[in-house]
Coordinates of C-alpha atoms (C1' of nucleotides) in Angstrom, one line a residue:
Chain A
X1 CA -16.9 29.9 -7.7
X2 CA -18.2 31.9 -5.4
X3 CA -16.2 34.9 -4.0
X4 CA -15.1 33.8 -0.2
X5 CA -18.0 35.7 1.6
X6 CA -16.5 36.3 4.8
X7 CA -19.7 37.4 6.6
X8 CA -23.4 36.9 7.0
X9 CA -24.6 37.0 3.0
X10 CA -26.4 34.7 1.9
X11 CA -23.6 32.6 0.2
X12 CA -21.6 33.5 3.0
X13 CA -24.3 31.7 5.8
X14 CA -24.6 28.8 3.0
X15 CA -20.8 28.3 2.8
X16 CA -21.1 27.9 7.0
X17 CA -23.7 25.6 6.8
X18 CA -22.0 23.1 4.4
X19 CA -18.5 23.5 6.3
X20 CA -20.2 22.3 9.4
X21 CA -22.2 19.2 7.3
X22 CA -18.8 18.7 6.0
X23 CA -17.3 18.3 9.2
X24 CA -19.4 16.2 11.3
X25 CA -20.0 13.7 7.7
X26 CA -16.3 13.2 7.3
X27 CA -15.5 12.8 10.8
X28 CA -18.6 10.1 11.4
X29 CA -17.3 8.5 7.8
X30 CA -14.2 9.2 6.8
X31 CA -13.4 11.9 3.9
X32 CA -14.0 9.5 1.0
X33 CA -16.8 7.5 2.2
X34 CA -18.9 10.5 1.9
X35 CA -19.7 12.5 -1.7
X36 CA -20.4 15.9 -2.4
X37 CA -23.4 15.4 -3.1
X38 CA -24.4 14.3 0.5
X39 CA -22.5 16.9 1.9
X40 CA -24.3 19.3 -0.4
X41 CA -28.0 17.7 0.9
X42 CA -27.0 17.3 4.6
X43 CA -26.4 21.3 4.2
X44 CA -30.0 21.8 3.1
X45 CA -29.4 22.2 -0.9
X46 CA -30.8 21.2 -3.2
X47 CA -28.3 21.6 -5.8
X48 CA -26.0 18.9 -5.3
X49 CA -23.4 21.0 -7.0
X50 CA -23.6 22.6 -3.9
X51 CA -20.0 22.0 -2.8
X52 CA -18.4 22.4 -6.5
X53 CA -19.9 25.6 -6.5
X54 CA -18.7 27.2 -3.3
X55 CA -15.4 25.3 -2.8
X56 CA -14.4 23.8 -6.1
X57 CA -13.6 20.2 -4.9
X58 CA -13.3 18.2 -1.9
X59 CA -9.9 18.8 -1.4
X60 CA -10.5 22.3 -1.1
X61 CA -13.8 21.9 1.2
X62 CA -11.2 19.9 3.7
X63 CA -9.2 22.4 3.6
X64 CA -11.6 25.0 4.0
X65 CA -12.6 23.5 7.3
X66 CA -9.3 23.0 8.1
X67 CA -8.4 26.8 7.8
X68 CA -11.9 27.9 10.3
X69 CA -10.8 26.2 13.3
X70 CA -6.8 26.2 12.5
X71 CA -7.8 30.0 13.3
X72 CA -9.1 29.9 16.6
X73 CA -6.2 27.6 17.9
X74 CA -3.3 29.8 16.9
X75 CA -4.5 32.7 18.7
X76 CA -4.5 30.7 21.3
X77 CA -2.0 29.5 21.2
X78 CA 0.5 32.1 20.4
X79 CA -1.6 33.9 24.3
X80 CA -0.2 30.5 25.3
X81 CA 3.4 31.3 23.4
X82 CA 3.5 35.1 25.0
X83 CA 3.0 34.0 28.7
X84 CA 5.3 30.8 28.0
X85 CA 8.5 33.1 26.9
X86 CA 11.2 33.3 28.5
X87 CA 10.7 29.5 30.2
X88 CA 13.4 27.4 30.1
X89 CA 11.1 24.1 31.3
X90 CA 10.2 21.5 28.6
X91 CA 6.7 21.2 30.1
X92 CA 6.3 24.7 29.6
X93 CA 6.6 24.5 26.0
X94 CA 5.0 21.5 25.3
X95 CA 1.8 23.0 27.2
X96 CA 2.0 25.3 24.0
X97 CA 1.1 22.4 21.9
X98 CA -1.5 20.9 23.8
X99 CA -3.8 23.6 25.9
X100 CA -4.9 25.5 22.9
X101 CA -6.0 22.8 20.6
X102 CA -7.4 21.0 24.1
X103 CA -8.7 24.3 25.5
X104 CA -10.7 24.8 21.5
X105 CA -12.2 21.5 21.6
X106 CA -13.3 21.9 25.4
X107 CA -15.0 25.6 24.6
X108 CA -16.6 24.2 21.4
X109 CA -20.2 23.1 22.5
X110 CA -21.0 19.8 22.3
X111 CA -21.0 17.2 20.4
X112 CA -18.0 18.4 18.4
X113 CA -16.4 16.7 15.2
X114 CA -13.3 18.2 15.0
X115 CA -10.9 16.0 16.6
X116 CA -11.9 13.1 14.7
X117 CA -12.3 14.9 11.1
X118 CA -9.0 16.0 12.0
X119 CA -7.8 12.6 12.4
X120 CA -9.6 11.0 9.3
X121 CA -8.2 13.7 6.9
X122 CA -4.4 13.9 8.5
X123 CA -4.8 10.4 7.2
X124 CA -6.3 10.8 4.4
X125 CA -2.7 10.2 1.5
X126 CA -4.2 13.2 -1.0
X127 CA -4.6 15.7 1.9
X128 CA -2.2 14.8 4.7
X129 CA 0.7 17.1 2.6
X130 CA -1.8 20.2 2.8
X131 CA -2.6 20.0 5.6
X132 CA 0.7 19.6 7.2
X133 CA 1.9 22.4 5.0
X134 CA -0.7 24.6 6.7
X135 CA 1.0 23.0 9.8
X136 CA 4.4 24.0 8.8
X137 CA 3.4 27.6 8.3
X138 CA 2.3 28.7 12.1
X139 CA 4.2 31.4 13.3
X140 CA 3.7 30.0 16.7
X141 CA 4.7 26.4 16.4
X142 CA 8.1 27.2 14.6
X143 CA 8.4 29.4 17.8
X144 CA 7.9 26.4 20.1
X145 CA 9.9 24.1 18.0
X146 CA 12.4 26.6 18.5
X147 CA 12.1 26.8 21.7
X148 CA 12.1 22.6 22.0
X149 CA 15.6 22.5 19.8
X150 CA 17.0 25.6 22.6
X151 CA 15.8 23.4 25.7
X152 CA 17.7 19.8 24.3
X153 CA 20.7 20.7 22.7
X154 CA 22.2 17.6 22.9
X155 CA 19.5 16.0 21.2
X156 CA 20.3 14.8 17.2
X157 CA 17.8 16.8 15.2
X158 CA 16.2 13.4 13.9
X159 CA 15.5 12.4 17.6
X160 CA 13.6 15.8 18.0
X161 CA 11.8 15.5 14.7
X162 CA 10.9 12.5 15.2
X163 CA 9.5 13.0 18.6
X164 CA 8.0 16.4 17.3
X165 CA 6.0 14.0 14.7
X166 CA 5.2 11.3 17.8
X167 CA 3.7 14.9 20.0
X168 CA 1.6 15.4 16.5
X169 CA 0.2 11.7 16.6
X170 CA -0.8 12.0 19.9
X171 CA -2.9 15.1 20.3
X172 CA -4.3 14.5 17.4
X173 CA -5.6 10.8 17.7
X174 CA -5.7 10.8 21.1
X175 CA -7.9 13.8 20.8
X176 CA -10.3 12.1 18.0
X177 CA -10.2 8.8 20.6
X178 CA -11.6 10.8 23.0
X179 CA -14.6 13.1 21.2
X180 CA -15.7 8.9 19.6
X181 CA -16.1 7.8 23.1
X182 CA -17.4 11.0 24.3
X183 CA -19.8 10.3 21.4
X184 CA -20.9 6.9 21.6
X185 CA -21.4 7.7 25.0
X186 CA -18.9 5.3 26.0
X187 CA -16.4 5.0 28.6
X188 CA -13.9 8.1 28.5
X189 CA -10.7 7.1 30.2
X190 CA -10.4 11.0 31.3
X191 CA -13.4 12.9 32.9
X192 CA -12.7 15.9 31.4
X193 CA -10.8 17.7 28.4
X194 CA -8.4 19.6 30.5
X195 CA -7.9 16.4 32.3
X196 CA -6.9 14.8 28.7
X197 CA -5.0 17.6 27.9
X198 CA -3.1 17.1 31.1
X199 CA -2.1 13.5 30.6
X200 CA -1.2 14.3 27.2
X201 CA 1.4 17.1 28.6
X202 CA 2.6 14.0 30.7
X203 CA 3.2 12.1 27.9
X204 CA 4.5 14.3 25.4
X205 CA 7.1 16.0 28.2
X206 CA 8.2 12.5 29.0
X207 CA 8.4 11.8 25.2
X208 CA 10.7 15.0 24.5
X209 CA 12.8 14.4 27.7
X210 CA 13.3 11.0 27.3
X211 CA 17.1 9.8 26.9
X212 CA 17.7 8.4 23.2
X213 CA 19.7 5.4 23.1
X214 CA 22.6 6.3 20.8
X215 CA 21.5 4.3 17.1
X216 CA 25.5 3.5 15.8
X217 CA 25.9 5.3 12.5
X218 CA 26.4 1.2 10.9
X219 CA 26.2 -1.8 12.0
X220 CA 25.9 -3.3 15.1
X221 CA 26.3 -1.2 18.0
X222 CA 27.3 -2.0 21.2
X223 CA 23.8 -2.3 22.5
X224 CA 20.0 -1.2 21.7
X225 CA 18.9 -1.0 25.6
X226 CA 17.3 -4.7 25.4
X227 CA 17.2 -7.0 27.7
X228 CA 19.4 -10.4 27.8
X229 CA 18.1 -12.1 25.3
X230 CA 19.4 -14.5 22.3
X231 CA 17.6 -17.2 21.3
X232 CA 14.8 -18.1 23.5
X233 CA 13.7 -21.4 22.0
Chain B
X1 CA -17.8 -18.3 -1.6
X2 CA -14.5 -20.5 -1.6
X3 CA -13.5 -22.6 1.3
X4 CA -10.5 -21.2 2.5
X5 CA -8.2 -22.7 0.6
X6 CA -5.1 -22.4 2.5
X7 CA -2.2 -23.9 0.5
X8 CA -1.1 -23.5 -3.3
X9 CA -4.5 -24.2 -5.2
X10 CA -5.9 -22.6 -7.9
X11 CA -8.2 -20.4 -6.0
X12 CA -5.6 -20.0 -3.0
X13 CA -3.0 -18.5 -5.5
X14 CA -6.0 -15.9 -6.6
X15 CA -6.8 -15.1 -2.8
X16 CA -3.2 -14.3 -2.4
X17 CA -2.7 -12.3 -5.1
X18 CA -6.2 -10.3 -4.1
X19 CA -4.7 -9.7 -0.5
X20 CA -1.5 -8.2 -2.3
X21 CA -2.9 -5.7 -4.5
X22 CA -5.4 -4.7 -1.9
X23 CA -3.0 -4.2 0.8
X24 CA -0.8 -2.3 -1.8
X25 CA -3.9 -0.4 -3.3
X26 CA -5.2 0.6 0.5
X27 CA -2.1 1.6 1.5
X28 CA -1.4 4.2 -1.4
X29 CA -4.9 5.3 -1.8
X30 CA -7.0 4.7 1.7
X31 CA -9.4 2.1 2.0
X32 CA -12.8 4.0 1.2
X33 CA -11.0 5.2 -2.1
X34 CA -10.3 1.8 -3.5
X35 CA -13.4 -0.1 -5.2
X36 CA -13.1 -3.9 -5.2
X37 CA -13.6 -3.4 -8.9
X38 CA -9.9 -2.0 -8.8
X39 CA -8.8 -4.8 -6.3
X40 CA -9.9 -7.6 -8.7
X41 CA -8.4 -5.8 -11.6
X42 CA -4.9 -5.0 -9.6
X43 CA -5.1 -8.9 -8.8
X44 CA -5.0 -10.1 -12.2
X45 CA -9.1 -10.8 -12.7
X46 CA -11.2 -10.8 -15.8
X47 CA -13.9 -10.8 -13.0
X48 CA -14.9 -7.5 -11.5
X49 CA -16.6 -9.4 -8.5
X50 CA -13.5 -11.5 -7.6
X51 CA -13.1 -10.1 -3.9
X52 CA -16.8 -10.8 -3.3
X53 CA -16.6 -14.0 -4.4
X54 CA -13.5 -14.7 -2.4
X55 CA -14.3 -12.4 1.0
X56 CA -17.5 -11.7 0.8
X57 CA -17.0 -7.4 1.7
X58 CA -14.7 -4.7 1.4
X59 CA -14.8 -5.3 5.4
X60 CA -14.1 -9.2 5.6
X61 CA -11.2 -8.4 2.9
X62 CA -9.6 -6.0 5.2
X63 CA -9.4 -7.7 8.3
X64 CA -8.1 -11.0 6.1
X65 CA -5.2 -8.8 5.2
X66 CA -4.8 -7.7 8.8
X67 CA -4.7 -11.4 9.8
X68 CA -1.9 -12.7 7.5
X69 CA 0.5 -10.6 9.0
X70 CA -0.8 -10.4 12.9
X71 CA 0.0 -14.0 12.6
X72 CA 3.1 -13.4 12.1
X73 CA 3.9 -10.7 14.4
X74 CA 1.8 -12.6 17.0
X75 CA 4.2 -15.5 16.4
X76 CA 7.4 -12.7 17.0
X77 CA 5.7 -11.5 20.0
X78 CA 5.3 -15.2 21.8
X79 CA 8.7 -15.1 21.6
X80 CA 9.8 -11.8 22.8
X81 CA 7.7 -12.7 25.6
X82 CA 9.3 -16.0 26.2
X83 CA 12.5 -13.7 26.2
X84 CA 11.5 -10.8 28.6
X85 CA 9.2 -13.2 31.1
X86 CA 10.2 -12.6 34.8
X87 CA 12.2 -8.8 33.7
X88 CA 10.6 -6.6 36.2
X89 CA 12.2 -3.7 34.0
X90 CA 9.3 -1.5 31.9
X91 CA 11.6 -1.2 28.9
X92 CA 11.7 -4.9 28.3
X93 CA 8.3 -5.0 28.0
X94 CA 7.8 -1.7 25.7
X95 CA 10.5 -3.8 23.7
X96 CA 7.8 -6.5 23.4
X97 CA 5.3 -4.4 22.3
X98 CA 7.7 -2.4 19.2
X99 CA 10.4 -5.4 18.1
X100 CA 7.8 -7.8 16.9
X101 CA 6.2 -5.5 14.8
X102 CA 9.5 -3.4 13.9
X103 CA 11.3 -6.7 13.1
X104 CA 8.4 -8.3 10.8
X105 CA 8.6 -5.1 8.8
X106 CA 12.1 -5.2 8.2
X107 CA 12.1 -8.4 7.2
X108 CA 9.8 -8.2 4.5
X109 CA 11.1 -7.2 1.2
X110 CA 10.6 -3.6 0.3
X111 CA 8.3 -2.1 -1.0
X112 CA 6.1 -2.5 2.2
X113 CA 2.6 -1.6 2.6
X114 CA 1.6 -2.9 5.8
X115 CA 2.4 -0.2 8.3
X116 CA 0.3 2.5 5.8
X117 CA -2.2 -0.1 5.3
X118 CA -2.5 -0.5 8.9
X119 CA -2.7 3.1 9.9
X120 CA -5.5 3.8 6.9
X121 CA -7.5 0.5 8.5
X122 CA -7.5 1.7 11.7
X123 CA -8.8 5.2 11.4
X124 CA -11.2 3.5 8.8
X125 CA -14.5 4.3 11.1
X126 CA -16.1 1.3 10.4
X127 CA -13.1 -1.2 10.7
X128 CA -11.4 0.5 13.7
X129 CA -13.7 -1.7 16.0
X130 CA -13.0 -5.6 14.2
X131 CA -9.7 -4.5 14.0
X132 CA -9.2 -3.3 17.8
X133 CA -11.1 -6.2 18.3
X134 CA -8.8 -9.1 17.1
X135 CA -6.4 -7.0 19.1
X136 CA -7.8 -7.6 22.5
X137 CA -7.7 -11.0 21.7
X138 CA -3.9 -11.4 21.3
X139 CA -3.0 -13.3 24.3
X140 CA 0.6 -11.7 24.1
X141 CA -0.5 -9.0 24.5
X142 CA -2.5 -9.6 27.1
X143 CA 0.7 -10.9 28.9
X144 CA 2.5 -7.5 28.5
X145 CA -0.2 -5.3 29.0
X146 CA -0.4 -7.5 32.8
X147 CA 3.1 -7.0 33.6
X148 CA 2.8 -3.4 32.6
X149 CA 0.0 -3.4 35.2
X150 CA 2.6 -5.1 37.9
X151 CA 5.0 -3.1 37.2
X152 CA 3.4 0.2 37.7
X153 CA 1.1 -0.4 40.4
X154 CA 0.7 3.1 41.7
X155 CA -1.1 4.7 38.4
X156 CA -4.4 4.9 37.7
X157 CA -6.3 2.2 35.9
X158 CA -7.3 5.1 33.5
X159 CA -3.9 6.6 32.8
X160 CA -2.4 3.1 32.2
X161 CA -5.2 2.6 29.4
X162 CA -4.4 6.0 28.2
X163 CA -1.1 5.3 27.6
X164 CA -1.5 1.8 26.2
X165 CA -3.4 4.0 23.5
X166 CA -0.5 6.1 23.5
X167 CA 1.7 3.2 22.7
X168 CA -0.3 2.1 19.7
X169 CA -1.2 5.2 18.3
X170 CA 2.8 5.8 17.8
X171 CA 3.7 2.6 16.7
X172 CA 0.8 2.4 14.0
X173 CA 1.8 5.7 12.6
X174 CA 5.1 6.6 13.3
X175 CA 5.8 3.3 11.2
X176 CA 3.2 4.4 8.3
X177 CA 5.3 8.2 8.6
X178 CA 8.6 6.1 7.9
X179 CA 6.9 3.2 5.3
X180 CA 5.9 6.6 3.4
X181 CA 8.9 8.4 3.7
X182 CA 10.6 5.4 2.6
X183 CA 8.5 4.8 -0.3
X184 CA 8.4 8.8 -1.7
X185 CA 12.1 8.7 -1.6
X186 CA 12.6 11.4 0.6
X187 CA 14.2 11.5 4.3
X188 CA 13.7 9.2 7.1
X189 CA 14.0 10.8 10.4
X190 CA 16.4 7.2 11.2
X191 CA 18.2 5.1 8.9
X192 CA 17.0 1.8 9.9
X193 CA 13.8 0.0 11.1
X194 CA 15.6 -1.1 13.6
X195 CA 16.6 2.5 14.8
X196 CA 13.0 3.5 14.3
X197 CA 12.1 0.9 16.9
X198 CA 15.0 2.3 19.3
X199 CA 13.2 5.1 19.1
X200 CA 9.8 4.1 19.5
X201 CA 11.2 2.2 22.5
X202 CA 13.1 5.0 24.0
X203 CA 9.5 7.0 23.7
X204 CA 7.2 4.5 24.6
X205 CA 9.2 3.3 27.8
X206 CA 9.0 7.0 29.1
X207 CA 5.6 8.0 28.3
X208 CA 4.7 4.9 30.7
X209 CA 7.3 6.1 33.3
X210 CA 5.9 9.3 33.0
X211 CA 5.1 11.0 36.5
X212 CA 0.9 11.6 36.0
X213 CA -0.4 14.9 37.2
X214 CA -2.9 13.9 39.4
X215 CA -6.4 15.0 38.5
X216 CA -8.5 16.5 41.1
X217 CA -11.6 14.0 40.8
X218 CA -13.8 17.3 40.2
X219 CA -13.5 21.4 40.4
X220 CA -10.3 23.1 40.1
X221 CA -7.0 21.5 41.4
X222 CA -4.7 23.0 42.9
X223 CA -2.4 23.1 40.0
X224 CA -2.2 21.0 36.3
X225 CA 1.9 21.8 36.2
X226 CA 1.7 24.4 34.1
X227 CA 3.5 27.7 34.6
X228 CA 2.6 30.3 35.8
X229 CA 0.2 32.4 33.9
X230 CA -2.6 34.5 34.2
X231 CA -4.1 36.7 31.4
X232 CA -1.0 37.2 29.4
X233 CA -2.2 40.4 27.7
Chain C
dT1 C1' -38.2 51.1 -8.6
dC2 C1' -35.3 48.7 -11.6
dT3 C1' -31.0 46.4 -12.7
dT4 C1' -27.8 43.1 -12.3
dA5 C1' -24.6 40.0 -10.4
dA6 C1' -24.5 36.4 -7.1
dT7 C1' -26.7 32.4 -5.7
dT8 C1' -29.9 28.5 -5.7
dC9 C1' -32.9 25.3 -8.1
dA10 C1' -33.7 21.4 -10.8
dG11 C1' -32.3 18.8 -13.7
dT12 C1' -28.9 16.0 -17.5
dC13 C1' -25.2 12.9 -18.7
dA14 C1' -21.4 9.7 -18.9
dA15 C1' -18.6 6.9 -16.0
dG16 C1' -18.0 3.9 -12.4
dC17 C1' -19.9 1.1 -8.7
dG18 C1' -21.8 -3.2 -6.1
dC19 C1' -24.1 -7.1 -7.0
dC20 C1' -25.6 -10.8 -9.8
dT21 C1' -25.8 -14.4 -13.7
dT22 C1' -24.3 -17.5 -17.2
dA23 C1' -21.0 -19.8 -19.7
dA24 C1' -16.3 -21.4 -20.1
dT25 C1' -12.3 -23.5 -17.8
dC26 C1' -9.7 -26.1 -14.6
dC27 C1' -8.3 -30.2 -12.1
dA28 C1' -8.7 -33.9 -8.5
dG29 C1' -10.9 -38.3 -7.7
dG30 C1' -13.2 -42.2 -9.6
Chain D
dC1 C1' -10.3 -40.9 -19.6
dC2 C1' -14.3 -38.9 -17.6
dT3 C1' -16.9 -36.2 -14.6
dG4 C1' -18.4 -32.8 -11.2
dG5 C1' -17.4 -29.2 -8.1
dA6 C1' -14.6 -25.2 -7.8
dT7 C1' -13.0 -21.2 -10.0
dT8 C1' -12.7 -17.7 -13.6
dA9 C1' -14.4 -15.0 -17.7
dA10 C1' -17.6 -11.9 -19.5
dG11 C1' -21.0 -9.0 -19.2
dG12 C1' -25.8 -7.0 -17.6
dC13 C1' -28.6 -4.2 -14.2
dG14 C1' -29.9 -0.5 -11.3
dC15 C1' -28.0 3.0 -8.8
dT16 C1' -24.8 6.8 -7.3
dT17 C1' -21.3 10.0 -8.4
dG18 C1' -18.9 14.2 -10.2
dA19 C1' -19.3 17.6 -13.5
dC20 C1' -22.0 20.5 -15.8
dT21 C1' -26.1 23.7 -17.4
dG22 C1' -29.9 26.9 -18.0
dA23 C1' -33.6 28.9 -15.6
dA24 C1' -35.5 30.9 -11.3
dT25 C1' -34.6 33.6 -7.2
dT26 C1' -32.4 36.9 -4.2
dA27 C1' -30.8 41.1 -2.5
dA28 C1' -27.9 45.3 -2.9
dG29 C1' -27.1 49.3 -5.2
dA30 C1' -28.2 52.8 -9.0

DNA sequence: TCTTAATTCAGTCAAGCGCCTTAATCCAGG
DNA sequence: CCTGGATTAAGGCGCTTGACTGAATTAAGA
């Protein structure tokens, strides 16, 4: 394997060249619909061991890719962390987790891949645990979570994990919604990125604020919020 | 290719037992990863070609699968509807959008597939599209999306969209995140489906309710709610 | 200038794939 | 009981794939 050539050698400009192919191949097809081979081609080699040689296997490619941009967006967003300290509103917080990734995509010239190869290898059952793990190890999210847990005390930890998981889903599909209509040129419910970024900070506030209906620890509770209703027909 | 045989003949049994193991197999593995080599063989055939002589494609297989069970769930929905018709409360008709499909997983005998199967089908780039489609035409959902629209007549066409996105975006996978949670053994953020869907309801119902930053239609607003900040470092 | 290690080229090979064919097998209606 | 259409078994064909290899080509330093 080759040794990770961080700069402009010639494997180094090579290894850029089939991270991007990678990228915008899996994000048009999906991470198993596409071989090595192809990504190896689309990248201008002619070995099609191309990918084995510089990555070691697909897994490792996705992640590789992963890693480039997962860069960018945690030093933005632990800029977005430092002028958020000290806030004690939800919002604030949650703009932690939105703006950066947003603000990346938005600076990232056009047409971009990201948001959908993100989506199609988060779903992808061999690489969602990697990738999450990668997740689990930012600095700055465990600082916002923190933050999150500090803001709704009163909130069981399974609510806020599982609404933590629901503020994931979003940005990220809502994100790789977005960059397929941007790029079939069709209809984009927002006009803009920030403007997307903005509804999702809606959304995901309101998700995180939102008052849980107590779940009885067995059996049937008292009531599940639901309307009148027993036996329609 | 077969007629359709809907009931308990020969061939009707096989197409059954096809759906099954590719439904299971899709679920575990992704759709793209799964050859309808390794369908046939899961299903009990001598014949590697048995899905192609029973569905024709990978594709027509899929959305057959998708079809047993929206049938089913379309059926739950009707009457949720029924139920919740003339509520002028948003939460009742969230509730008609999460119970159906909450309550038809539950009720099917574990292990499930569907809600992994589902979420791997719809980020599928090529099937997101039939899929979405056989969505639109649920006239339930028609019905709820409308009194969604009646209901909130103050948003934008645009953010409502959004946020019908929203709502199926976290259904689909929050349900995949528990059906896979479930099946690895490990924790469930909630005990029950039926606590899952309190708390999809809980979220969905306030990420509709949501107050929605307004948008300047172009240049710089005067603010997009977030803090104050400028130039942290 | 000459090494020399890293990289790229240009293939090979077995395994698995989609698609197709032919021959058995099944079973409902005559 | 027989027959014909539907279904399944068994396997072939051409192609792509991942994994691998040895020779050619760079380019950086001695």
């Amino acid at each position: 394997m080759a040794g990770s050539a961080s700069a402009s050698t010639r494997g180094g400009e090579t290894r850029e060249q089939i991270l991007a192919a990678a990228e915008r191949l899996f994000a048009e097809r999906g991470v198993a619909a596409v071989s090595n081979r192809q990504v190896s081609e689309a990248a201008g080699q002619a070995n099609n061991y191309a990918v084995g040689y510089h990555f070691g296997s697909k897994t490792e490619l996705v992640l590789a890719v992963v890693r480039k941009h997962d860069q960018s967006v945690e030093l933005r967003r632990a800029e977005a962390v430092a002028a958020t300290r000290g806030s004690e509103r939800v919002r604030d917080w949650v703009h932690c987790l939105v703006r950066p990734t947003i603000d990346y995509l938005a600076a990232l010239e056009p047409p971009t891949w990201l948001a959908r190869f993100l989506a199609q290898a988060m779903t992808e059952p061999s690489l969602r645990a990697p990738i999450l793990a990668a997740n689990d190890g930012s600095p700055t999210l465990r600082e916002v979570r923190a933050a999150l847990t500090r803001l709704l005390p009163m909130q069981p930890e399974e609510v806020r994990d599982e609404r933590s998981a629901m503020a994931r889903h979003l940005l990220v599909h809502m994100c790789a919604e977005r960059e397929r209509a941007l790029h079939e040129g069709g209809e984009t419910p927002r006009a803009t990125w920030e403007a997307t970024g903005t509804g999702l900070i809606d959304a995901i506030t309101a998700v995180f604020l939102a008052p849980a209906t107590p779940v009885p620890p067995r059996g049937r509770g008292p009531s599940d919020g639901s309307p009148r209703r027993r036996r329609a027909r």
